[in-house]
Amino acid sequence: MTANRDVVVRPTVDALMRTAADEIVTAAANAIRATGRFAIALSGGSTPRRLYEVLAREPYATAIAWQHSDVFFGDERCVPPDDPKSNYRLAHETLLARVPVAPERVHRMRGEDPPDAAAAAYERELRTAFATSAGPPRSTPGACFDVVLLGMGDNGHTLSLFPGSPALAERERWVVAVRVDADPPERITLTAPVANAARLALFLVAGAEKAPMLARVLEGPHDPTDLPAQLVAPHDGRVRWLLDAAAAASLRGVTT
Ligand code: 6PG
């Protein structure tokens, strides 16, 4: 178990989502107290849908000072924002349209644009938001994400960093366009240095189908080329794995 990593197992998906929501509320309050702003990168896929629905309801909806928050995305499929596969559409429908976050503080990756141009534009937007004109992201408070919400695919990918991808080795650019073995194949993704500059990298993993891969990622040999989720190890922050009992079932070092 690395020094800045911990694993939290909750008995059910509902309990898991409430714990994740509590973590985000706490991180937001701490960030706003320290820097006046909360910056979060949302993840896509299916798991976070239930978290976003919880965050959109009381007591959570008014527990986050949305007027001091900026919402970003960890990755996006290269599809229009109204496409059913869009991570933006997922977050908008389940959360962002239901809480008082200002539209100009929702920073969408433009999946409808040519991927390389969209990635470069998003990097410019991040550098502006974090006042870092050149070089890798800094991990000082306010200079990068307070929370990067992450999922893990059953092949060990996270964000849109897939096994064997050249993007895994990217250490300068903050955002890249990738072609992955998934539908749709064209994606835009944050790179590992950005996730590793975060105050908190928060993995949310649920379901028995994730158990074998989770055991490899958390308890197997370090092999981030094959297991990209292992790349996430924030320098000055923390990585916290929030799991339900089904996903944690194959872990040896954790009581479920
Ligand atoms: C995406 C996500 C991706 C996701 C994993 C897990 O765009 O699909 O950003 O990294 O987190 O694929 O997805 P599930 O939670 O749906 O299993």
Short mmCIF file of C-alpha atoms and ligand atoms in Angstrom, two decimals:
data_model
loop_
_atom_site.label_atom_id
_atom_site.label_comp_id
_atom_site.label_asym_id
_atom_site.label_seq_id
_atom_site.Cartn_x
_atom_site.Cartn_y
_atom_site.Cartn_z
CA MET A 1 0.00 0.00 0.00
CA THR A 2 1.71 3.22 -1.07
CA ALA A 3 2.01 5.99 1.52
CA ASN A 4 -0.55 8.34 0.00
CA ARG A 5 -3.13 5.78 -1.06
CA ASP A 6 -6.07 4.41 0.83
CA VAL A 7 -8.93 2.10 0.03
CA VAL A 8 -12.46 2.47 1.39
CA VAL A 9 -15.00 -0.29 0.93
CA ARG A 10 -18.71 0.29 1.39
CA PRO A 11 -21.25 -2.53 1.60
CA THR A 12 -23.58 -1.37 -1.15
CA VAL A 13 -23.55 0.89 -4.21
CA ASP A 14 -25.88 3.33 -2.46
CA ALA A 15 -23.54 3.56 0.53
CA LEU A 16 -20.60 3.94 -1.84
CA MET A 17 -22.20 6.86 -3.66
CA ARG A 18 -23.06 8.62 -0.39
CA THR A 19 -19.46 8.23 0.75
CA ALA A 20 -18.21 9.63 -2.56
CA ALA A 21 -20.60 12.55 -2.28
CA ASP A 22 -19.40 13.23 1.27
CA GLU A 23 -15.78 13.19 0.06
CA ILE A 24 -16.55 15.73 -2.67
CA VAL A 25 -18.49 18.02 -0.32
CA THR A 26 -15.59 17.96 2.14
CA ALA A 27 -13.00 18.59 -0.59
CA ALA A 28 -15.03 21.48 -1.93
CA ALA A 29 -15.37 23.15 1.47
CA ASN A 30 -11.65 22.74 2.18
CA ALA A 31 -10.63 24.08 -1.24
CA ILE A 32 -12.90 27.10 -1.09
CA ARG A 33 -11.73 27.88 2.42
CA ALA A 34 -8.08 27.64 1.33
CA THR A 35 -8.15 29.19 -2.14
CA GLY A 36 -11.61 30.62 -2.74
CA ARG A 37 -12.30 28.08 -5.52
CA PHE A 38 -13.15 24.41 -5.92
CA ALA A 39 -12.00 22.76 -9.15
CA ILE A 40 -13.18 19.25 -9.97
CA ALA A 41 -12.74 17.04 -13.04
CA LEU A 42 -15.69 14.71 -13.58
CA SER A 43 -15.38 11.21 -14.97
CA GLY A 44 -17.56 9.49 -17.52
CA GLY A 45 -18.87 6.02 -18.17
CA SER A 46 -21.78 4.52 -16.23
CA THR A 47 -20.59 4.32 -12.61
CA PRO A 48 -20.61 8.06 -11.86
CA ARG A 49 -24.21 8.47 -13.06
CA ARG A 50 -25.46 7.34 -9.66
CA LEU A 51 -23.04 9.66 -7.87
CA TYR A 52 -24.16 12.65 -9.93
CA GLU A 53 -27.80 11.83 -9.17
CA VAL A 54 -26.96 11.76 -5.44
CA LEU A 55 -25.04 15.05 -5.67
CA ALA A 56 -28.01 16.68 -7.43
CA ARG A 57 -30.36 15.90 -4.53
CA GLU A 58 -30.46 17.22 -0.97
CA PRO A 59 -28.61 17.22 1.32
CA TYR A 60 -25.76 17.39 -1.20
CA ALA A 61 -27.14 19.80 -3.81
CA THR A 62 -26.82 22.81 -1.50
CA ALA A 63 -23.81 21.47 0.41
CA ILE A 64 -21.40 22.49 -2.36
CA ALA A 65 -20.81 26.23 -2.95
CA TRP A 66 -21.35 25.96 -6.69
CA GLN A 67 -20.89 29.72 -7.07
CA HIS A 68 -17.24 29.18 -6.18
CA SER A 69 -16.75 26.00 -8.18
CA ASP A 70 -15.36 25.19 -11.62
CA VAL A 71 -16.37 21.91 -13.22
CA PHE A 72 -14.10 20.23 -15.75
CA PHE A 73 -13.93 16.80 -17.37
CA GLY A 74 -11.26 14.12 -17.12
CA ASP A 75 -11.98 12.82 -20.59
CA GLU A 76 -14.54 12.99 -23.35
CA ARG A 77 -15.61 10.91 -26.27
CA CYS A 78 -15.25 12.67 -29.63
CA VAL A 79 -18.98 13.03 -30.17
CA PRO A 80 -21.34 16.03 -30.00
CA PRO A 81 -22.42 17.14 -26.51
CA ASP A 82 -25.96 15.84 -27.04
CA ASP A 83 -24.77 12.37 -28.07
CA PRO A 84 -25.84 9.59 -25.66
CA LYS A 85 -22.15 8.59 -25.39
CA SER A 86 -21.02 12.08 -24.34
CA ASN A 87 -19.59 12.33 -20.81
CA TYR A 88 -20.71 15.95 -20.79
CA ARG A 89 -24.28 14.95 -21.59
CA LEU A 90 -24.21 12.41 -18.73
CA ALA A 91 -23.00 15.02 -16.22
CA HIS A 92 -25.30 17.74 -17.56
CA GLU A 93 -28.46 15.64 -17.41
CA THR A 94 -27.83 14.07 -14.01
CA LEU A 95 -26.11 16.93 -12.14
CA LEU A 96 -25.08 20.17 -13.84
CA ALA A 97 -28.58 21.10 -15.05
CA ARG A 98 -29.91 20.54 -11.53
CA VAL A 99 -27.49 22.61 -9.41
CA PRO A 100 -26.74 26.36 -9.54
CA VAL A 101 -23.34 26.14 -11.25
CA ALA A 102 -22.82 29.03 -13.67
CA PRO A 103 -22.66 27.82 -17.30
CA GLU A 104 -19.39 29.68 -17.82
CA ARG A 105 -17.91 27.65 -14.95
CA VAL A 106 -18.66 24.35 -16.68
CA HIS A 107 -15.64 23.67 -18.89
CA ARG A 108 -16.66 21.19 -21.54
CA MET A 109 -14.21 19.29 -23.72
CA ARG A 110 -15.43 19.97 -27.26
CA GLY A 111 -15.97 16.43 -28.47
CA GLU A 112 -17.56 17.72 -31.66
CA ASP A 113 -14.33 19.39 -32.83
CA PRO A 114 -11.29 17.76 -34.50
CA PRO A 115 -9.67 15.82 -31.62
CA ASP A 116 -6.19 17.34 -31.69
CA ALA A 117 -7.59 20.86 -31.89
CA ALA A 118 -10.07 20.16 -29.09
CA ALA A 119 -7.29 18.74 -26.89
CA ALA A 120 -5.06 21.77 -27.49
CA ALA A 121 -7.94 24.14 -26.80
CA TYR A 122 -8.78 22.37 -23.56
CA GLU A 123 -5.17 22.51 -22.43
CA ARG A 124 -5.21 26.27 -23.02
CA GLU A 125 -8.41 26.49 -20.97
CA LEU A 126 -6.84 24.52 -18.12
CA ARG A 127 -3.65 26.58 -18.16
CA THR A 128 -5.75 29.73 -17.94
CA ALA A 129 -7.89 28.33 -15.14
CA PHE A 130 -4.81 27.29 -13.16
CA ALA A 131 -2.60 30.24 -14.14
CA THR A 132 0.16 28.00 -15.45
CA SER A 133 1.32 29.29 -18.82
CA ALA A 134 4.07 26.74 -19.39
CA GLY A 135 5.38 23.43 -18.10
CA PRO A 136 3.69 20.61 -16.21
CA PRO A 137 0.86 21.25 -13.75
CA ARG A 138 1.92 22.37 -10.31
CA SER A 139 0.49 20.57 -7.30
CA THR A 140 0.21 23.63 -5.08
CA PRO A 141 -3.34 24.39 -3.84
CA GLY A 142 -5.29 26.29 -6.48
CA ALA A 143 -2.79 25.44 -9.22
CA CYS A 144 -4.52 22.26 -10.27
CA PHE A 145 -7.56 20.15 -9.54
CA ASP A 146 -8.81 19.76 -6.02
CA VAL A 147 -10.54 16.55 -7.05
CA VAL A 148 -10.10 14.39 -10.12
CA LEU A 149 -12.92 11.87 -10.15
CA LEU A 150 -11.84 8.64 -11.82
CA GLY A 151 -13.30 5.35 -12.91
CA MET A 152 -11.50 2.15 -13.83
CA GLY A 153 -12.36 0.02 -16.81
CA ASP A 154 -12.23 -3.77 -16.54
CA ASN A 155 -9.07 -3.58 -18.66
CA GLY A 156 -7.36 -1.33 -16.11
CA HIS A 157 -7.77 1.95 -18.00
CA THR A 158 -8.65 5.22 -16.35
CA LEU A 159 -9.60 8.53 -17.93
CA SER A 160 -9.05 7.57 -21.56
CA LEU A 161 -5.59 6.24 -20.81
CA PHE A 162 -5.77 2.70 -22.15
CA PRO A 163 -3.25 -0.15 -21.90
CA GLY A 164 -0.28 0.27 -24.24
CA SER A 165 -1.26 3.79 -25.32
CA PRO A 166 1.53 6.24 -26.21
CA ALA A 167 -0.43 8.76 -24.11
CA LEU A 168 0.64 6.88 -20.97
CA ALA A 169 4.15 8.29 -21.38
CA GLU A 170 3.03 11.90 -21.93
CA ARG A 171 4.67 14.14 -19.33
CA GLU A 172 4.47 17.61 -20.93
CA ARG A 173 1.01 18.02 -22.43
CA TRP A 174 -1.95 18.21 -20.08
CA VAL A 175 -4.54 17.04 -22.60
CA VAL A 176 -4.16 14.74 -25.60
CA ALA A 177 -6.32 13.16 -28.26
CA VAL A 178 -6.18 9.36 -28.32
CA ARG A 179 -7.55 6.46 -30.31
CA VAL A 180 -8.67 3.63 -28.03
CA ASP A 181 -10.07 0.11 -28.26
CA ALA A 182 -13.55 1.14 -27.16
CA ASP A 183 -16.65 2.73 -28.63
CA PRO A 184 -16.24 5.47 -29.70
CA PRO A 185 -12.53 5.09 -30.40
CA GLU A 186 -11.64 8.78 -30.63
CA ARG A 187 -11.26 10.43 -27.24
CA ILE A 188 -9.78 13.46 -25.50
CA THR A 189 -8.14 12.85 -22.14
CA LEU A 190 -6.22 14.45 -19.32
CA THR A 191 -2.75 12.99 -19.01
CA ALA A 192 -1.20 11.36 -15.95
CA PRO A 193 0.75 14.47 -14.81
CA VAL A 194 -2.52 16.37 -14.44
CA ALA A 195 -4.15 13.63 -12.35
CA ASN A 196 -0.97 13.41 -10.27
CA ALA A 197 -0.96 17.12 -9.50
CA ALA A 198 -4.44 16.84 -7.95
CA ARG A 199 -5.08 17.29 -4.25
CA LEU A 200 -7.30 14.21 -4.37
CA ALA A 201 -7.58 11.54 -7.06
CA LEU A 202 -10.84 9.81 -6.22
CA PHE A 203 -11.47 6.44 -7.86
CA LEU A 204 -15.05 5.20 -7.81
CA VAL A 205 -15.32 1.51 -8.71
CA ALA A 206 -18.36 -0.72 -8.30
CA GLY A 207 -19.51 -4.13 -9.45
CA ALA A 208 -18.23 -7.70 -9.40
CA GLU A 209 -16.98 -7.43 -12.97
CA LYS A 210 -14.26 -5.04 -11.78
CA ALA A 211 -13.00 -7.32 -8.95
CA PRO A 212 -10.30 -9.26 -10.87
CA MET A 213 -8.78 -6.14 -12.44
CA LEU A 214 -8.98 -4.22 -9.18
CA ALA A 215 -6.95 -6.92 -7.44
CA ARG A 216 -4.29 -6.65 -10.17
CA VAL A 217 -4.18 -2.87 -10.02
CA LEU A 218 -4.13 -2.54 -6.23
CA GLU A 219 -2.27 -5.68 -5.17
CA GLY A 220 -0.45 -6.98 -8.25
CA PRO A 221 2.93 -6.06 -9.76
CA HIS A 222 3.48 -2.43 -10.78
CA ASP A 223 2.88 -2.47 -14.52
CA PRO A 224 1.26 0.84 -15.52
CA THR A 225 1.68 0.22 -19.26
CA ASP A 226 -0.68 -2.71 -18.92
CA LEU A 227 -2.57 -1.26 -15.94
CA PRO A 228 -2.88 2.50 -16.55
CA ALA A 229 -4.87 3.07 -13.35
CA GLN A 230 -1.57 2.41 -11.53
CA LEU A 231 -0.20 5.63 -13.07
CA VAL A 232 -2.35 7.68 -10.68
CA ALA A 233 -0.21 8.46 -7.60
CA PRO A 234 -0.45 12.18 -6.78
CA HIS A 235 2.86 13.71 -5.74
CA ASP A 236 1.52 15.90 -2.91
CA GLY A 237 -2.07 14.76 -2.82
CA ARG A 238 -3.87 11.55 -2.13
CA VAL A 239 -5.39 8.76 -4.14
CA ARG A 240 -8.45 7.26 -2.56
CA TRP A 241 -10.18 4.19 -3.93
CA LEU A 242 -13.87 4.08 -3.08
CA LEU A 243 -15.22 0.60 -3.75
CA ASP A 244 -18.36 -1.37 -3.17
CA ALA A 245 -18.03 -4.83 -1.61
CA ALA A 246 -18.57 -6.55 -4.96
CA ALA A 247 -15.67 -4.77 -6.63
CA ALA A 248 -13.45 -5.33 -3.56
CA ALA A 249 -14.26 -9.05 -3.30
CA SER A 250 -10.89 -10.22 -4.70
CA LEU A 251 -8.71 -7.93 -2.60
CA ARG A 252 -6.60 -9.72 -0.01
CA GLY A 253 -5.56 -6.75 2.06
CA VAL A 254 -8.99 -5.26 2.64
CA THR A 255 -11.85 -6.41 4.88
CA THR A 256 -15.18 -6.02 3.15
C1 6PG B 1 -15.12 7.05 -20.00
C2 6PG B 1 -14.52 7.21 -18.62
C3 6PG B 1 -13.73 5.98 -18.32
C4 6PG B 1 -14.51 5.24 -17.26
C5 6PG B 1 -14.15 3.79 -17.22
C6 6PG B 1 -15.07 3.04 -16.25
O1 6PG B 1 -15.15 8.03 -20.74
O2 6PG B 1 -15.61 5.93 -20.26
O3 6PG B 1 -13.92 8.34 -18.33
O4 6PG B 1 -12.43 6.15 -17.90
O5 6PG B 1 -14.28 5.86 -16.01
O6 6PG B 1 -14.31 3.26 -18.53
O7 6PG B 1 -16.37 3.14 -16.77
P1 6PG B 1 -17.61 2.52 -15.96
O8 6PG B 1 -17.66 3.26 -14.68
O9 6PG B 1 -18.77 2.78 -16.85
O10 6PG B 1 -17.30 1.06 -15.78
#
